[in-house]
Amino acid sequence: MTKHAKQGDGWFRDAIDRAVCDLVHREFFHFEASISLPIFYSNGDSVVVDVRPSGNGFVVTDSGATYQEADSVGAAAFFTRSARKWAEESGVTYDAQTFAIRDVAENNLAAAIAQVAECSRRSYDIAYEKLCAKKHEEDEQALYIRLVSIFTEKRVVPTAKVVGASNHEWEIDALVMLDGNRALFEYVSARNQTSYTPVAAKFHDIARLDNPPARVSVVPSFEEMGDVVALLQQASTVIELSSSDNKIVSAATILAA
Amino acid sequence: MAVEGLQIRGWYRPSRPDAEVMLQLELHPSAAKARQLERIEWRPLGKHKNKRPIPGIAALQFTGSHIHEFELNYLESEQRMLANNLPNARPLSPDVSDFEKLLALAESRLNVKGLCAGIPEPDWERTLFDD
């Protein structure tokens, strides 16, 4: 018989009770309570919601803390848009960079706290995703401008469609028409799977064609991408966005030659 | 030495004297994405949770002052910062007892000279009942 079995289920209930107590934490400051919830931003910090008495009910608010979180990663502009959208859909107000629900009755207090917390976290997450996407778009645009400056506008097709060996049609960031050959350029902005996996998949499929075009993966820097460079290299030439014109030309022609 | 694009960001809540202060060191290069390098959170109202165990830090989740150290958020093998704005932190132990000592800690941790002299105490909304 194990030690736990001999002790009955008291130890188990105690462990669960302690864990449940650790999930939520509250702190009072005069007539304001700050409640830390088991909902976390991507940086690991918990969402905190403040409650104050007001009239016959309560005001539940994030006190602008979510905006500050978004601003600290440079996503304030995106946050303002996502906050308004989510606030409207969640029955929460968003004014002066603050989420709030007013005139909350005591029997609805728990639901209102959860509502503000959920709205805060969702708005932050969307703003952060958009910030990452914007950087990707800017770099894609920078790549297109580089390619046009090297190969001229008439040879560079942005967001071109190419059919791979599987007959699947892939969208490519830029197609460069060379004399008798083609080169495909894809920008990989970040070392996360949603960024590099589609590029690896499409280049592997296109590489299986009988007469495949040159395939070039462009990354912000080798240092930033780490071992993802080796993965992309299996089916493409990998260069940095800051590479010289000569290097870009040779990447475009090396496999197509 | 003045490093191009290096900035300190600070935040506090006027209604919470001697608590909820954040100081963050950031790099804003002219031709690349901004990077957060280190963050100190003094007496925050919320908790912090690390996603995976970190050697020397017993609890995954903790309350109180903590520091999102550069070293905990930098992947040496790949020479890059972790994504998601410094997700790893360790409790600040021992904690600092007042704002002046917080600035002294930040000056030494963030390696930025002149913080103590350059940043005044926040204009907290103190009441007669506060210490």
Short mmCIF file of C-alpha atoms in Angstrom, two decimals:
data_model
loop_
_atom_site.label_atom_id
_atom_site.label_comp_id
_atom_site.label_asym_id
_atom_site.label_seq_id
_atom_site.Cartn_x
_atom_site.Cartn_y
_atom_site.Cartn_z
CA MET A 1 0.00 0.00 0.00
CA THR A 2 1.41 3.40 -0.93
CA LYS A 3 1.94 6.17 1.57
CA HIS A 4 -0.85 8.16 -0.09
CA ALA A 5 -3.32 5.24 0.15
CA LYS A 6 -2.63 4.85 3.88
CA GLN A 7 -3.38 8.55 4.48
CA GLY A 8 -6.86 8.48 2.88
CA ASP A 9 -7.87 11.27 0.50
CA GLY A 10 -7.23 14.20 2.86
CA TRP A 11 -3.77 14.90 1.43
CA PHE A 12 -5.26 15.00 -2.08
CA ARG A 13 -8.02 17.42 -1.13
CA ASP A 14 -5.50 19.62 0.70
CA ALA A 15 -3.19 19.69 -2.34
CA ILE A 16 -6.08 20.64 -4.62
CA ASP A 17 -7.33 23.30 -2.19
CA ARG A 18 -3.86 24.86 -2.00
CA ALA A 19 -3.54 24.85 -5.79
CA VAL A 20 -6.98 26.45 -6.22
CA CYS A 21 -6.08 29.14 -3.66
CA ASP A 22 -2.86 29.83 -5.58
CA LEU A 23 -4.78 30.43 -8.81
CA VAL A 24 -6.35 33.69 -7.65
CA HIS A 25 -4.68 36.31 -5.53
CA ARG A 26 -6.26 39.50 -4.19
CA GLU A 27 -4.85 42.60 -2.59
CA PHE A 28 -6.78 45.46 -0.93
CA PHE A 29 -5.80 49.09 -1.02
CA HIS A 30 -8.29 51.32 0.80
CA PHE A 31 -11.55 50.85 -1.13
CA GLU A 32 -10.01 49.12 -4.10
CA ALA A 33 -9.25 45.43 -4.58
CA SER A 34 -6.77 44.15 -7.17
CA ILE A 35 -7.48 40.59 -8.25
CA SER A 36 -4.79 38.60 -10.02
CA LEU A 37 -6.36 35.88 -12.18
CA PRO A 38 -5.01 32.64 -13.68
CA ILE A 39 -5.00 34.29 -17.10
CA PHE A 40 -1.55 35.20 -18.38
CA TYR A 41 -0.08 37.50 -21.03
CA SER A 42 2.49 35.91 -23.32
CA ASN A 43 5.28 37.39 -21.16
CA GLY A 44 4.11 35.29 -18.20
CA ASP A 45 2.59 38.11 -16.13
CA SER A 46 -0.97 37.59 -14.90
CA VAL A 47 -3.95 39.74 -15.79
CA VAL A 48 -4.98 41.95 -12.87
CA VAL A 49 -8.50 43.37 -12.53
CA ASP A 50 -9.45 46.11 -10.06
CA VAL A 51 -12.82 46.41 -8.31
CA ARG A 52 -14.18 49.51 -6.54
CA PRO A 53 -17.56 50.16 -4.93
CA SER A 54 -19.63 52.67 -6.90
CA GLY A 55 -23.19 53.77 -6.17
CA ASN A 56 -25.18 50.66 -5.37
CA GLY A 57 -22.79 48.35 -7.20
CA PHE A 58 -19.19 48.04 -8.33
CA VAL A 59 -16.85 49.21 -11.09
CA VAL A 60 -14.63 46.49 -12.59
CA THR A 61 -11.62 47.74 -14.57
CA ASP A 62 -8.13 46.87 -15.76
CA SER A 63 -6.92 50.39 -14.78
CA GLY A 64 -5.12 50.74 -18.11
CA ALA A 65 -2.60 48.02 -17.28
CA THR A 66 -3.26 46.06 -20.49
CA TYR A 67 -2.54 49.13 -22.62
CA GLN A 68 0.75 49.53 -20.76
CA GLU A 69 1.63 45.88 -21.46
CA ALA A 70 0.93 46.40 -25.17
CA ASP A 71 2.81 49.70 -25.24
CA SER A 72 5.86 48.07 -23.65
CA VAL A 73 6.22 45.83 -26.73
CA GLY A 74 5.47 48.62 -29.22
CA ALA A 75 1.94 47.38 -30.00
CA ALA A 76 -0.06 50.31 -28.57
CA ALA A 77 -1.60 51.38 -31.91
CA PHE A 78 -2.78 47.84 -32.70
CA PHE A 79 -4.03 47.45 -29.16
CA THR A 80 -6.28 50.49 -29.37
CA ARG A 81 -8.03 48.97 -32.39
CA SER A 82 -8.33 45.43 -31.00
CA ALA A 83 -9.39 46.74 -27.58
CA ARG A 84 -12.31 48.70 -29.07
CA LYS A 85 -13.42 45.71 -31.11
CA TRP A 86 -13.26 43.20 -28.26
CA ALA A 87 -14.78 45.60 -25.75
CA GLU A 88 -17.77 46.12 -28.02
CA GLU A 89 -18.23 42.39 -28.53
CA SER A 90 -17.84 41.60 -24.82
CA GLY A 91 -20.11 44.26 -23.34
CA VAL A 92 -17.15 46.08 -21.83
CA THR A 93 -16.38 49.80 -22.30
CA TYR A 94 -12.96 50.96 -23.51
CA ASP A 95 -12.21 54.61 -22.72
CA ALA A 96 -9.00 56.45 -21.81
CA GLN A 97 -6.98 53.26 -22.49
CA THR A 98 -8.99 51.39 -19.85
CA PHE A 99 -11.45 48.49 -19.97
CA ALA A 100 -14.37 48.79 -17.55
CA ILE A 101 -17.79 47.47 -16.63
CA ARG A 102 -19.84 49.85 -14.46
CA ASP A 103 -22.87 49.39 -12.21
CA VAL A 104 -22.11 45.73 -11.59
CA ALA A 105 -24.45 44.06 -9.09
CA GLU A 106 -22.83 41.89 -6.41
CA ASN A 107 -24.27 38.67 -7.86
CA ASN A 108 -22.63 39.49 -11.21
CA LEU A 109 -19.27 40.55 -9.81
CA ALA A 110 -17.41 37.29 -10.56
CA ALA A 111 -18.69 37.22 -14.15
CA ALA A 112 -17.71 40.87 -14.69
CA ILE A 113 -14.18 40.26 -13.34
CA ALA A 114 -13.76 37.30 -15.71
CA GLN A 115 -15.18 39.34 -18.61
CA VAL A 116 -12.74 42.23 -18.18
CA ALA A 117 -9.81 39.83 -17.73
CA GLU A 118 -10.67 37.84 -20.84
CA CYS A 119 -11.19 41.00 -22.88
CA SER A 120 -7.79 42.33 -21.72
CA ARG A 121 -5.89 39.17 -22.61
CA ARG A 122 -7.56 38.71 -26.01
CA SER A 123 -7.00 42.33 -27.02
CA TYR A 124 -3.34 42.11 -26.00
CA ASP A 125 -2.79 38.82 -27.88
CA ILE A 126 -4.36 40.16 -31.08
CA ALA A 127 -2.34 43.39 -30.89
CA TYR A 128 0.89 41.41 -30.41
CA GLU A 129 0.10 39.11 -33.35
CA LYS A 130 -0.61 42.13 -35.56
CA LEU A 131 2.66 43.75 -34.53
CA CYS A 132 4.54 40.62 -35.67
CA ALA A 133 2.53 40.49 -38.92
CA LYS A 134 3.26 44.17 -39.64
CA LYS A 135 6.98 43.59 -39.29
CA HIS A 136 6.67 40.67 -41.71
CA GLU A 137 4.81 42.85 -44.25
CA GLU A 138 7.39 45.64 -43.97
CA ASP A 139 10.22 43.21 -44.56
CA GLU A 140 8.35 41.60 -47.47
CA GLN A 141 7.95 45.04 -49.01
CA ALA A 142 11.64 45.79 -48.41
CA LEU A 143 12.53 42.53 -50.18
CA TYR A 144 10.32 43.41 -53.17
CA ILE A 145 11.95 46.85 -53.45
CA ARG A 146 15.40 45.25 -53.33
CA LEU A 147 14.48 42.76 -56.05
CA VAL A 148 13.04 45.51 -58.28
CA SER A 149 16.19 47.60 -57.83
CA ILE A 150 18.34 44.63 -58.90
CA PHE A 151 16.25 42.92 -61.60
CA THR A 152 13.94 45.83 -62.70
CA GLU A 153 10.19 46.01 -62.17
CA LYS A 154 9.18 44.18 -65.35
CA ARG A 155 11.03 41.04 -64.19
CA VAL A 156 9.64 40.91 -60.63
CA VAL A 157 6.11 39.61 -59.96
CA PRO A 158 4.86 40.13 -56.39
CA THR A 159 2.70 37.40 -54.78
CA ALA A 160 2.91 35.02 -57.73
CA LYS A 161 1.21 31.61 -57.97
CA VAL A 162 3.36 28.53 -58.63
CA VAL A 163 2.15 24.91 -58.92
CA GLY A 164 4.30 22.30 -57.15
CA ALA A 165 4.89 18.59 -57.89
CA SER A 166 1.81 17.72 -55.83
CA ASN A 167 -0.30 19.92 -58.14
CA HIS A 168 -0.95 22.22 -55.17
CA GLU A 169 -0.88 25.90 -56.09
CA TRP A 170 1.41 27.92 -53.81
CA GLU A 171 1.55 31.67 -53.32
CA ILE A 172 5.09 33.03 -53.49
CA ASP A 173 6.23 36.42 -52.12
CA ALA A 174 8.09 37.29 -55.33
CA LEU A 175 8.83 35.62 -58.64
CA VAL A 176 11.80 36.89 -60.65
CA MET A 177 11.72 36.20 -64.40
CA LEU A 178 15.24 35.58 -65.62
CA ASP A 179 16.34 34.79 -69.18
CA GLY A 180 14.79 31.38 -69.68
CA ASN A 181 14.53 30.67 -65.96
CA ARG A 182 12.62 31.72 -62.87
CA ALA A 183 13.61 32.36 -59.27
CA LEU A 184 11.20 32.28 -56.33
CA PHE A 185 11.81 34.43 -53.25
CA GLU A 186 10.13 33.86 -49.90
CA TYR A 187 10.63 35.97 -46.80
CA VAL A 188 10.81 34.11 -43.47
CA SER A 189 10.41 36.69 -40.72
CA ALA A 190 10.65 34.79 -37.49
CA ARG A 191 11.90 31.67 -35.86
CA ASN A 192 8.45 30.26 -35.25
CA GLN A 193 6.73 27.37 -36.96
CA THR A 194 3.92 29.42 -38.48
CA SER A 195 6.53 31.46 -40.33
CA TYR A 196 9.01 28.88 -41.63
CA THR A 197 6.92 25.70 -41.99
CA PRO A 198 4.83 26.91 -44.99
CA VAL A 199 7.99 28.12 -46.75
CA ALA A 200 9.76 24.79 -46.21
CA ALA A 201 6.66 22.88 -47.40
CA LYS A 202 6.19 24.92 -50.58
CA PHE A 203 9.88 24.86 -51.53
CA HIS A 204 10.11 21.07 -50.97
CA ASP A 205 7.06 20.58 -53.21
CA ILE A 206 8.37 22.92 -55.92
CA ALA A 207 11.86 21.35 -55.78
CA ARG A 208 10.33 18.04 -56.90
CA LEU A 209 9.29 19.49 -60.25
CA ASP A 210 11.18 18.18 -63.28
CA ASN A 211 12.69 21.54 -64.06
CA PRO A 212 12.36 23.46 -60.79
CA PRO A 213 12.91 27.21 -60.53
CA ALA A 214 15.60 28.56 -58.18
CA ARG A 215 14.24 28.89 -54.67
CA VAL A 216 15.53 31.53 -52.27
CA SER A 217 14.57 31.89 -48.61
CA VAL A 218 15.33 35.36 -47.27
CA VAL A 219 15.74 35.73 -43.49
CA PRO A 220 16.31 38.79 -41.26
CA SER A 221 19.62 37.36 -40.06
CA PHE A 222 21.25 33.93 -39.73
CA GLU A 223 21.85 34.60 -36.03
CA GLU A 224 18.17 35.23 -35.38
CA MET A 225 17.02 32.15 -37.27
CA GLY A 226 19.41 29.62 -35.73
CA ASP A 227 18.90 26.02 -36.89
CA VAL A 228 15.92 27.03 -39.06
CA VAL A 229 18.51 28.06 -41.67
CA ALA A 230 19.55 24.40 -42.02
CA LEU A 231 15.92 23.38 -42.41
CA LEU A 232 15.26 25.96 -45.14
CA GLN A 233 18.53 25.01 -46.83
CA GLN A 234 17.19 21.53 -47.57
CA ALA A 235 15.13 22.91 -50.44
CA SER A 236 16.33 26.48 -51.02
CA THR A 237 19.28 28.84 -50.94
CA VAL A 238 19.13 30.95 -47.77
CA ILE A 239 20.32 34.55 -47.71
CA GLU A 240 19.96 37.49 -45.33
CA LEU A 241 17.76 40.48 -46.17
CA SER A 242 20.84 42.71 -45.97
CA SER A 243 22.80 40.57 -48.49
CA SER A 244 24.67 42.33 -51.28
CA ASP A 245 23.15 42.64 -54.76
CA ASN A 246 25.72 40.14 -56.07
CA LYS A 247 24.71 37.57 -53.50
CA ILE A 248 21.02 37.98 -54.35
CA VAL A 249 21.74 37.61 -58.08
CA SER A 250 23.82 34.50 -57.52
CA ALA A 251 21.12 32.97 -55.25
CA ALA A 252 18.57 33.59 -58.00
CA THR A 253 20.68 31.95 -60.67
CA ILE A 254 22.66 29.24 -58.89
CA LEU A 255 20.07 26.46 -59.17
CA ALA A 256 18.40 27.72 -62.30
CA ALA A 257 21.62 27.73 -64.27
CA MET B 1 29.22 55.51 -23.51
CA ALA B 2 25.84 56.29 -25.15
CA VAL B 3 24.52 53.33 -27.15
CA GLU B 4 22.35 54.11 -30.17
CA GLY B 5 18.69 53.24 -29.70
CA LEU B 6 18.97 52.21 -26.05
CA GLN B 7 15.98 53.37 -23.99
CA ILE B 8 14.55 52.96 -20.51
CA ARG B 9 10.78 52.64 -20.15
CA GLY B 10 9.12 53.17 -16.79
CA TRP B 11 5.56 52.76 -15.54
CA TYR B 12 3.78 53.23 -12.23
CA ARG B 13 0.26 53.66 -10.92
CA PRO B 14 -0.31 56.97 -9.16
CA SER B 15 -2.98 55.37 -6.95
CA ARG B 16 -0.63 52.70 -5.59
CA PRO B 17 2.22 54.30 -3.63
CA ASP B 18 5.37 52.23 -3.23
CA ALA B 19 4.17 49.40 -5.48
CA GLU B 20 3.51 48.40 -9.11
CA VAL B 21 6.59 50.02 -10.68
CA MET B 22 8.05 48.66 -13.92
CA LEU B 23 11.42 49.57 -15.43
CA GLN B 24 12.43 48.09 -18.78
CA LEU B 25 15.58 48.38 -20.87
CA GLU B 26 14.86 48.41 -24.63
CA LEU B 27 16.89 48.58 -27.81
CA HIS B 28 15.38 50.46 -30.77
CA PRO B 29 17.79 50.02 -33.68
CA SER B 30 17.13 52.33 -36.62
CA ALA B 31 16.75 49.48 -39.14
CA ALA B 32 15.43 46.55 -37.11
CA LYS B 33 12.66 45.49 -34.76
CA ALA B 34 12.73 46.91 -31.22
CA ARG B 35 13.94 44.48 -28.56
CA GLN B 36 13.17 44.36 -24.86
CA LEU B 37 16.35 43.41 -23.00
CA GLU B 38 15.52 43.30 -19.29
CA ARG B 39 12.60 44.26 -17.03
CA ILE B 40 12.29 44.82 -13.29
CA GLU B 41 8.82 44.66 -11.75
CA TRP B 42 8.71 46.04 -8.22
CA ARG B 43 5.84 44.85 -6.00
CA PRO B 44 3.49 44.09 -8.91
CA LEU B 45 -0.16 43.39 -8.15
CA GLY B 46 -0.19 40.27 -10.31
CA LYS B 47 1.68 36.98 -10.41
CA HIS B 48 4.34 35.80 -12.79
CA LYS B 49 4.49 32.32 -14.30
CA ASN B 50 7.47 30.87 -16.14
CA LYS B 51 6.50 28.44 -18.90
CA ARG B 52 9.16 25.88 -17.96
CA PRO B 53 11.44 25.24 -14.97
CA ILE B 54 14.54 27.41 -14.69
CA PRO B 55 17.56 26.06 -12.77
CA GLY B 56 17.77 27.63 -9.32
CA ILE B 57 14.17 28.86 -9.32
CA ALA B 58 12.00 26.40 -7.40
CA ALA B 59 8.52 27.71 -8.21
CA LEU B 60 7.13 28.11 -11.71
CA GLN B 61 4.66 30.71 -10.44
CA PHE B 62 5.31 33.40 -7.84
CA THR B 63 4.05 36.72 -6.53
CA GLY B 64 6.02 39.82 -5.56
CA SER B 65 8.95 41.71 -7.06
CA HIS B 66 10.74 39.94 -9.86
CA ILE B 67 13.23 40.53 -12.61
CA HIS B 68 13.01 39.40 -16.23
CA GLU B 69 16.75 39.02 -16.59
CA PHE B 70 18.46 39.25 -19.95
CA GLU B 71 20.34 36.01 -19.24
CA LEU B 72 17.10 34.07 -18.61
CA ASN B 73 15.66 35.23 -21.92
CA TYR B 74 18.65 34.95 -24.23
CA LEU B 75 19.36 31.74 -26.15
CA GLU B 76 23.14 31.65 -26.23
CA SER B 77 23.24 28.69 -28.65
CA GLU B 78 21.13 30.58 -31.19
CA GLN B 79 22.27 34.09 -30.23
CA ARG B 80 18.79 35.52 -29.99
CA MET B 81 16.20 36.70 -27.47
CA LEU B 82 13.21 34.45 -26.71
CA ALA B 83 9.96 35.58 -28.32
CA ASN B 84 7.10 37.11 -26.32
CA ASN B 85 8.76 39.96 -24.45
CA LEU B 86 11.04 38.42 -21.83
CA PRO B 87 8.84 35.49 -20.74
CA ASN B 88 11.24 34.19 -18.04
CA ALA B 89 11.75 35.84 -14.67
CA ARG B 90 13.11 35.15 -11.21
CA PRO B 91 11.91 36.50 -7.87
CA LEU B 92 13.85 39.52 -6.63
CA SER B 93 15.48 38.28 -3.46
CA PRO B 94 16.09 40.17 -1.31
CA ASP B 95 13.45 42.67 -2.41
CA VAL B 96 14.28 46.38 -2.34
CA SER B 97 12.55 48.45 0.32
CA ASP B 98 11.91 51.76 -1.43
CA PHE B 99 11.93 53.56 -4.78
CA GLU B 100 15.42 54.98 -4.31
CA LYS B 101 16.85 51.49 -3.76
CA LEU B 102 14.89 50.25 -6.78
CA LEU B 103 16.64 52.85 -8.95
CA ALA B 104 20.01 51.87 -7.49
CA LEU B 105 19.29 48.23 -8.37
CA ALA B 106 18.15 49.20 -11.88
CA GLU B 107 21.26 51.33 -12.37
CA SER B 108 23.50 48.39 -11.58
CA ARG B 109 21.42 45.63 -13.26
CA LEU B 110 20.64 47.56 -16.43
CA ASN B 111 24.11 49.11 -16.45
CA VAL B 112 22.74 52.61 -17.05
CA LYS B 113 24.55 55.37 -15.22
CA GLY B 114 22.63 58.36 -13.85
CA LEU B 115 19.28 56.65 -13.24
CA CYS B 116 19.22 57.54 -9.55
CA ALA B 117 19.93 61.20 -10.22
CA GLY B 118 17.79 61.42 -13.35
CA ILE B 119 14.45 59.96 -12.23
CA PRO B 120 12.44 61.63 -9.44
CA GLU B 121 10.12 59.68 -7.16
CA PRO B 122 6.72 59.20 -8.85
CA ASP B 123 3.98 61.65 -7.86
CA TRP B 124 2.02 59.00 -6.01
CA GLU B 125 -1.42 59.95 -4.70
CA ARG B 126 -0.72 59.42 -1.02
CA THR B 127 -3.45 59.83 1.60
CA LEU B 128 -3.30 60.51 5.32
CA PHE B 129 -3.67 56.78 5.92
CA ASP B 130 -0.61 55.77 3.89
CA ASP B 131 2.71 55.21 5.62
#
